[in-house]
Coordinates of C-alpha atoms in Angstrom, one line a residue:
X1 CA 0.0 0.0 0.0
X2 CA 1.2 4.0 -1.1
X3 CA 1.1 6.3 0.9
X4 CA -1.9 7.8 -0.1
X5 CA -4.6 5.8 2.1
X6 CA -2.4 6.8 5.2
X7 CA -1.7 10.2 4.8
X8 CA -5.1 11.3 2.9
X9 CA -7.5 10.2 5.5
X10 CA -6.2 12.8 7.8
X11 CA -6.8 15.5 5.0
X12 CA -10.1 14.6 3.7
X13 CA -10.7 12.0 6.6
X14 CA -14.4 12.9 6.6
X15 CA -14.4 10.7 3.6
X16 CA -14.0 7.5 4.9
X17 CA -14.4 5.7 8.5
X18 CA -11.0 4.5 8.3
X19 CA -10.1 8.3 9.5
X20 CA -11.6 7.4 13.5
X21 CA -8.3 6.5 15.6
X22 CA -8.8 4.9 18.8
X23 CA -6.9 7.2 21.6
X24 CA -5.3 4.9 24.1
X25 CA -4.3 5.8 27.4
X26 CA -1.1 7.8 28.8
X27 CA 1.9 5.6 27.8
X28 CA 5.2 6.1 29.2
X29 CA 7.4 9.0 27.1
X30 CA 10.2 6.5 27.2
X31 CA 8.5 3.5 26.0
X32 CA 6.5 4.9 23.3
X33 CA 10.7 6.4 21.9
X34 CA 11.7 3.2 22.5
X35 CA 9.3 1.9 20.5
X36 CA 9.5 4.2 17.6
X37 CA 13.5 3.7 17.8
X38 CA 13.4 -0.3 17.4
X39 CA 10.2 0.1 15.0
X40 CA 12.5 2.3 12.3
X41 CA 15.6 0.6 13.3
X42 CA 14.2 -2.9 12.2
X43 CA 12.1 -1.9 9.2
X44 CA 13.6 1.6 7.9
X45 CA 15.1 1.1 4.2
X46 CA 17.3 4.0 3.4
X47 CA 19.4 5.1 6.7
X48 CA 22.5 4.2 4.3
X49 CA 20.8 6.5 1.6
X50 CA 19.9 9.1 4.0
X51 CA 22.9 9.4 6.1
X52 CA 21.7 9.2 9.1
X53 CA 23.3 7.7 12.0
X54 CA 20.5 6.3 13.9
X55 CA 22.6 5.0 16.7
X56 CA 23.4 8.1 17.4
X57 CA 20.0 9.3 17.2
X58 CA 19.0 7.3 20.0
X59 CA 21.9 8.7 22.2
X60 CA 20.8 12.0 21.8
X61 CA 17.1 12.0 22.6
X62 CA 16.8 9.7 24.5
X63 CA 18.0 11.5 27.7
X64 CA 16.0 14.1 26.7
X65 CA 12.9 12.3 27.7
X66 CA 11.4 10.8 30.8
X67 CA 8.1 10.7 32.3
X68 CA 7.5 14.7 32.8
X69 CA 7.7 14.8 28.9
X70 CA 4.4 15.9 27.7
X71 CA 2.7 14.8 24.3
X72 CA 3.4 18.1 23.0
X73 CA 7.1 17.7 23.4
X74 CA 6.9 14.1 22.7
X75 CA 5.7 14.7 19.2
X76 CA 8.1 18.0 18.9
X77 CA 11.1 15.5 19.6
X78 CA 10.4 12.9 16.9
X79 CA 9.1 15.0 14.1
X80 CA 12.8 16.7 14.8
X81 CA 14.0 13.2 14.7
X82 CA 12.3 12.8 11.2
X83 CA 12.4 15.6 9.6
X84 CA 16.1 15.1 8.2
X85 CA 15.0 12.2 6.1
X86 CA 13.2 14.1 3.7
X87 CA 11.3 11.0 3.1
X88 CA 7.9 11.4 2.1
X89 CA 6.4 8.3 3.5
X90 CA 7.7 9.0 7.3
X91 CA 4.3 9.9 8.6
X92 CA 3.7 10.3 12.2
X93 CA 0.0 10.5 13.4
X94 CA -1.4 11.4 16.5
X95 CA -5.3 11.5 17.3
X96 CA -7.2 13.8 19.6
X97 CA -7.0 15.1 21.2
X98 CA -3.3 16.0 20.1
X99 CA -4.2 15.9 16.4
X100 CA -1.2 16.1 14.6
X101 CA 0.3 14.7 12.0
X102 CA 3.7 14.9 10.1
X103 CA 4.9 14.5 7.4
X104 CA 8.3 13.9 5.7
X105 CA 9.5 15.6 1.8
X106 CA 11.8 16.5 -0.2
X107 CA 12.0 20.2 -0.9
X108 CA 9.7 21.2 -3.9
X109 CA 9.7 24.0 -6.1
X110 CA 6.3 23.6 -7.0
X111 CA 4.8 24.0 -3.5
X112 CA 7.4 27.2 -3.1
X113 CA 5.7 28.9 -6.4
X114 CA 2.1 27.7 -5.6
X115 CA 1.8 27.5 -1.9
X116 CA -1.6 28.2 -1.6
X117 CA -5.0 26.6 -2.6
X118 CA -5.7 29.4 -4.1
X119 CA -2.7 29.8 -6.4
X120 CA -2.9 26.0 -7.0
X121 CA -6.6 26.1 -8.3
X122 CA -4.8 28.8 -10.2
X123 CA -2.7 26.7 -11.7
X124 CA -4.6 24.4 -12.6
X125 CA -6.7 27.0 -14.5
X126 CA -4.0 27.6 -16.2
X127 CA -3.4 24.2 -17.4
X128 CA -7.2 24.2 -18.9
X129 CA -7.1 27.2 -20.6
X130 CA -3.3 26.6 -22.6
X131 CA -5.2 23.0 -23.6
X132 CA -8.0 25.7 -25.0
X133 CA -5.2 27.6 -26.4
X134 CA -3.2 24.9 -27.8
X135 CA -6.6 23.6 -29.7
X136 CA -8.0 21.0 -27.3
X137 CA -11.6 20.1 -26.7
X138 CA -12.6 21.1 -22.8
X139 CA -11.8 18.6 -20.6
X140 CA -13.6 15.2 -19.7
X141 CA -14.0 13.7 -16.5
X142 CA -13.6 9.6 -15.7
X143 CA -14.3 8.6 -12.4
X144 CA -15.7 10.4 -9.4
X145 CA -14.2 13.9 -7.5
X146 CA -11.9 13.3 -4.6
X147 CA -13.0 16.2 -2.3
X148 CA -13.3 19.7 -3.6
X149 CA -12.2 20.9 0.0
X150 CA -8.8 21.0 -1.6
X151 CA -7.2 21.9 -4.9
X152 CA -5.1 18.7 -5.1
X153 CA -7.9 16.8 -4.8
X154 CA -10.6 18.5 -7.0
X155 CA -10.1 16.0 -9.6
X156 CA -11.3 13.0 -11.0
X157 CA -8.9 10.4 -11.4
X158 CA -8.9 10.6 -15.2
X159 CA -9.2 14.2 -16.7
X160 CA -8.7 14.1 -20.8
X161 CA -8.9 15.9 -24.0
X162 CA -7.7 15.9 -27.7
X163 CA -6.9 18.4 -30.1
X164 CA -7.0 17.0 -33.5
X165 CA -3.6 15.3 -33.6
X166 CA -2.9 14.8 -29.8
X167 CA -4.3 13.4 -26.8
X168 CA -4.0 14.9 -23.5
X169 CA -5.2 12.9 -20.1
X170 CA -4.6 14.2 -16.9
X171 CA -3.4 11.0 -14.5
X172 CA -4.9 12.5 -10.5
X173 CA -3.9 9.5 -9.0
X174 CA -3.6 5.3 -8.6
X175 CA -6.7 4.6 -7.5
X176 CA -10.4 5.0 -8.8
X177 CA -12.8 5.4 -5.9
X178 CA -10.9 6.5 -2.4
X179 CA -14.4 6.5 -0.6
X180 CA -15.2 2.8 -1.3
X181 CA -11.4 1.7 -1.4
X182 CA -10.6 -0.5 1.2
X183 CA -8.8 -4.2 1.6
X184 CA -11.6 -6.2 0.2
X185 CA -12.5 -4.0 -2.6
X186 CA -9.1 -3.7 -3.7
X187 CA -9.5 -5.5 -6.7
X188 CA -12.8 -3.9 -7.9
X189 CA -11.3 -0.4 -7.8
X190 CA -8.4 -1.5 -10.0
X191 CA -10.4 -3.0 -12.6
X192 CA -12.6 0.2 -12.5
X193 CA -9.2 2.4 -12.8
X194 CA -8.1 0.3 -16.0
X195 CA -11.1 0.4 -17.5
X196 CA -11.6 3.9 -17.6
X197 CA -8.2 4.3 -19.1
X198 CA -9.1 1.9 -21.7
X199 CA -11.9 3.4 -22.4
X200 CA -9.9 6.7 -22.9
X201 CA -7.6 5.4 -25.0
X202 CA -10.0 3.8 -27.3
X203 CA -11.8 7.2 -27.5
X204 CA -8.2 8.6 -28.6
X205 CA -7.3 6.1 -31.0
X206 CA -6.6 7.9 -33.7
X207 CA -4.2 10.5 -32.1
X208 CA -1.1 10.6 -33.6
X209 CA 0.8 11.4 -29.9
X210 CA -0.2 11.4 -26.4
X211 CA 0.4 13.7 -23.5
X212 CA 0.0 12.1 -20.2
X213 CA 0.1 14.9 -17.3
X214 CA 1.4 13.1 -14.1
X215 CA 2.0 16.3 -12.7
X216 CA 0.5 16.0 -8.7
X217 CA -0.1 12.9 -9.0
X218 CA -0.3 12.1 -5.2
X219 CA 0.3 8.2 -5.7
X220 CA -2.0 5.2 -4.6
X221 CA -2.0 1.4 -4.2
X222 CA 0.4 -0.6 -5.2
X223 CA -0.5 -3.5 -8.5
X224 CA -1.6 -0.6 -10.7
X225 CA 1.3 1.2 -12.1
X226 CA 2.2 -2.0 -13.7
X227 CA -1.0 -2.6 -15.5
X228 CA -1.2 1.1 -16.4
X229 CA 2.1 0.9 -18.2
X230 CA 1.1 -2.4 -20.3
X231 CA -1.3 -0.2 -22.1
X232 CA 2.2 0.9 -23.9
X233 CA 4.2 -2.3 -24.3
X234 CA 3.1 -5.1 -26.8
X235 CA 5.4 -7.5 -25.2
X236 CA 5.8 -9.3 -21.2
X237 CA 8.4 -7.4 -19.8
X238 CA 9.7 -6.6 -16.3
X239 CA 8.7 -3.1 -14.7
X240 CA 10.7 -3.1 -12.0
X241 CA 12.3 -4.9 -9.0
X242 CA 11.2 -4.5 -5.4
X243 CA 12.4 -5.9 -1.9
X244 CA 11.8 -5.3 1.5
X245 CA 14.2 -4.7 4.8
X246 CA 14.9 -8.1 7.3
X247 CA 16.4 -9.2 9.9
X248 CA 20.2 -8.9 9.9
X249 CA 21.1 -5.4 9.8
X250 CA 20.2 -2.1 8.1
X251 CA 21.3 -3.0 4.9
X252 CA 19.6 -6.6 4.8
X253 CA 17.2 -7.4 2.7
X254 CA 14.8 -10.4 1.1
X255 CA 15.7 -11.0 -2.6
X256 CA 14.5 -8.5 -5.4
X257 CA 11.6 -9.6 -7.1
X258 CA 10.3 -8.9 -10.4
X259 CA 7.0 -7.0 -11.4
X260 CA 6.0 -7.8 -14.6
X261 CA 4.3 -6.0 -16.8
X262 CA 1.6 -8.2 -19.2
X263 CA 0.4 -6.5 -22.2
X264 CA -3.3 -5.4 -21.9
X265 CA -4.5 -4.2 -25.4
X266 CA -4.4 -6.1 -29.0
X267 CA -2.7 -3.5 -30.0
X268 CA -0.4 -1.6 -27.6
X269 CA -0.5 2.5 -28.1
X270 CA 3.0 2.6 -29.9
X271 CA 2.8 6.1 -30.8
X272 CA 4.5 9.0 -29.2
X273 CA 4.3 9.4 -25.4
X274 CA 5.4 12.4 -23.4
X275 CA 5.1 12.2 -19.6
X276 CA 5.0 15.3 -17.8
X277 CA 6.2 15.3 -14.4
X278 CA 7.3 17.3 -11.6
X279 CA 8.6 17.1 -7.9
X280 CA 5.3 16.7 -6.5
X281 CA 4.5 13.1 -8.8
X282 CA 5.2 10.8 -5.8
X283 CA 5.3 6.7 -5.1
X284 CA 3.1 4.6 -7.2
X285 CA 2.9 7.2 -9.7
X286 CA 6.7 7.2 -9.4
X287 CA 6.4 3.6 -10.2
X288 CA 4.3 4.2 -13.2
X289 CA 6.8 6.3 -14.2
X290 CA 9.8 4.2 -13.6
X291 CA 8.2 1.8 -15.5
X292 CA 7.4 3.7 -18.8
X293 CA 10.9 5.4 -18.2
X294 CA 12.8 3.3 -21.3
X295 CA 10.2 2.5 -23.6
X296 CA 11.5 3.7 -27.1
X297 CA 7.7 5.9 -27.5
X298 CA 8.7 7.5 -24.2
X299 CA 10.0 11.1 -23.5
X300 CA 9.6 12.3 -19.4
X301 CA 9.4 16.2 -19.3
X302 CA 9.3 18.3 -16.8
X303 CA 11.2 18.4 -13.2
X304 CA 12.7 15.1 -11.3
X305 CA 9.9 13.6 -9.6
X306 CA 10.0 13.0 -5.6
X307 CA 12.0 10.5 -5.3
X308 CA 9.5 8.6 -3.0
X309 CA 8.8 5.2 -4.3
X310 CA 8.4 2.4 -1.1
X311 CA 5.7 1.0 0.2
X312 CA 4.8 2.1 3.3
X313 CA 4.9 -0.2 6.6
X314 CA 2.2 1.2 9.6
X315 CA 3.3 0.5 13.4
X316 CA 1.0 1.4 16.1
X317 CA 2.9 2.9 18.9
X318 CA 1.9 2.2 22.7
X319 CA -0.1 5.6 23.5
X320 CA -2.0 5.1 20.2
X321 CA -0.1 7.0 17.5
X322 CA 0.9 5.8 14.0
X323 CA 4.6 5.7 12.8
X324 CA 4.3 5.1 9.1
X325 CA 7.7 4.1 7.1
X326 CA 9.5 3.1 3.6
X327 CA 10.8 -0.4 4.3
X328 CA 10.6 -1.4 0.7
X329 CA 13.4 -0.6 -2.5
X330 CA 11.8 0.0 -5.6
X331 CA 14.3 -0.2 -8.5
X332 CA 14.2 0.3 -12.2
X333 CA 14.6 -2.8 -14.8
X334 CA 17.7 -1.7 -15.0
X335 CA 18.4 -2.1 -11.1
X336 CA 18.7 1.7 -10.3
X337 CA 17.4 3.3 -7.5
X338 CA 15.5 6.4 -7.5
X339 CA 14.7 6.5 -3.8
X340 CA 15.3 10.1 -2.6
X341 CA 16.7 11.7 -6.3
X342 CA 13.7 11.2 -8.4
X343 CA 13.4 9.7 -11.8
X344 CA 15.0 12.7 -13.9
X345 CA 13.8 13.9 -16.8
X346 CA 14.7 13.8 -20.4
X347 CA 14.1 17.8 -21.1
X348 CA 13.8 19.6 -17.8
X349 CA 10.5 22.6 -17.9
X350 CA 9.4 24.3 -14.6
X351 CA 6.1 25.6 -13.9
X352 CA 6.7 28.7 -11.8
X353 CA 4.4 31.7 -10.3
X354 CA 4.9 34.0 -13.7
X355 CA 3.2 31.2 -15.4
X356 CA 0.0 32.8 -14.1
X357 CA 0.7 36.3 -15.2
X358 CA 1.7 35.3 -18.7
X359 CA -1.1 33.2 -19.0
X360 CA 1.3 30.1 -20.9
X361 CA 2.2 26.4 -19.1
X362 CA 5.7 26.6 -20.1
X363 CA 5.4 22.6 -19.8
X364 CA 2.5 21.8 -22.3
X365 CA 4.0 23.6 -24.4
X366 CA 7.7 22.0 -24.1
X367 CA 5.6 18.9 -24.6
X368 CA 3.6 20.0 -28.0
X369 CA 6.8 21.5 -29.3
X370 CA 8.6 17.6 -28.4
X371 CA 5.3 16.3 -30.5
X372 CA 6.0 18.7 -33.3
X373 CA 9.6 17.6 -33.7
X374 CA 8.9 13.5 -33.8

């Protein structure tokens, strides 16, 4: 599971009943660190990659807690503790009545120029109207709105277009309906979230290129990316390799395995491909990424993406709150890494705040201009 079904619920948690926590009693300060110490010391995948000394970590806070500390520090303490991974699946979660959360990242340009809701529904204005510029149709909807309480999240999951020689589809996220996602409909959601896209690329068959916006793409659940990418490939391939921490050390873990990815049309769309992407595209959509990344119809443009790609594993801790981590490696079918660098680009474009005032998406057009030159 992505990070998305963690982190989301506590943003649009009246969505779902997954989003209740049940607030245990007062735990002791030192037990719940010690706790939260073992848990990332057995199950954290990057302290190598990271460079952190966690050893050390526990030398220095420790003594800096006993059973006056209050939840307020308590929290204070190991959000300073995480923030230095810059690893955006470290979530910590506490319920009321704390209610806090945090959250771990890379820096990102993107939520520098447009760090509002406001300027991001302004963005994303702008997107629509340089598609209306550009000669595209208004935009179609597949699938239903996440929550229109926020501008990430005003979308459906699908979002497409076509001018007369291109396709455009707007890619929100990797999953198709968040309010009845859950374990057991798992595999009803996917099918849904494939067959929408099929049903979009049928409906663009006759484009000569396709522009697929991954830009914000706040991830998902895991088992999609692959299928998503074998609407592009008209052979069984590998997508990627993953494995996961174990005993014996920081550095020690199970074999890699191979995701494959099975071709899903009768005929694959073979045609030009340009992916754009930016620091905000994050884990499964990373995958999805990763996985296109190398396919000779494929150009990425844009910024590096977040670099974010595990799974995440969930811990309870004693006094009830929720210590979320990567424990997974994610690497390319070529065996690299892009955990904490991001997949990079093939032509870099950056959306910044002037984009509003001159009324252009330097990236959309990068990407029509790549079409025009094929």
């Amino acid at each position: 599971m992505k990070s998305i079904l963690s982190s989301l619920l506590l943003i649009v948690g009246s969505l779902s009943p997954l989003s209740t926590f049940a607030q245990k009693g007062k735990s002791d300060p030192v037990e719940v660190f010690d706790r939260f110490w073992q848990t990332m010391d057995r199950h954290y995948a990057f302290f190598e990659l990271k460079q952190i000394d966690w050893e050390a970590v526990r030398q220095t806070y420790r003594p800096k807690i006993d059973a006056r500390t209050t939840d307020e520090e308590l929290f204070e303490l190991l959000s300073e503790i995480l923030a230095p991974f810059r690893d955006a699946h470290l979530k910590l979660k506490a319920p009321a009545p704390l209610q806090r959360t945090f959250s771990g990242g890379q820096p990102s340009l993107f939520e520098s120029e447009f760090s509002t809701d406001s300027l991001k529904r302004a963005y994303f204005e702008l997107v629509e109207n340089s598609l209306a510029t550009l000669g595209f149709d208004s935009l179609r909807q597949a699938g239903p709105i996440l929550s229109a309480r926020n501008a990430i999240y005003d979308h459906a999951p699908f979002e497409y277009s076509r001018s007369e020689r291109v396709g455009y589809v707007k890619v929100s996220w990797f999953f198709y309906d968040f309010q009845n996602l859950g374990l057991f409909s798992r595999g009803r959601d996917r099918r849904n979230f494939l067959a929408a896209f099929g049903a979009i690329l049928d409906e663009l068959s006759t484009v000569d290129a396709l522009i697929i916006d991954l830009r914000n793409n706040i991830g998902g659940v895991s088992g999609y990316p692959e299928r998503l990418a074998a609407n592009f490939s008209d052979r069984k391939q590998i997508g990627e390799y993953t494995c996961r921490r174990k005993k014996g050390g920081h550095e020690a873990f199970t074999r890699r395995k191979p995701t494959w990815m099975q071709p899903r049309r009768k005929e694959a769309f073979l045609r030009p491909v340009i992916l754009l992407v930016n620091d905000q595209t994050v884990s499964a959509c990373e995958e999805f990424v990763m996985m296109m990344k190398g396919l000779p119809q494929v150009t990425i443009l844009g910024t590096p993406t977040q670099g974010a790609l595990s799974d995440i594993y969930e811990k309870e801790l004693p006094n009830g709150w929720t210590l979320g981590l990567s424990n997974m490696r994610f690497y390319s079918r070529d065996l690299i890494c892009y955990e904490n660098v991001g997949i990079p680009v093939d032509l870099r474009v950056e959306n910044r705040l002037l984009d509003l005032e001159t009324g252009v998406d330097p990236v959309l057009s990068a990407a029509m201009k790549a079409i025009a030159e094929q």
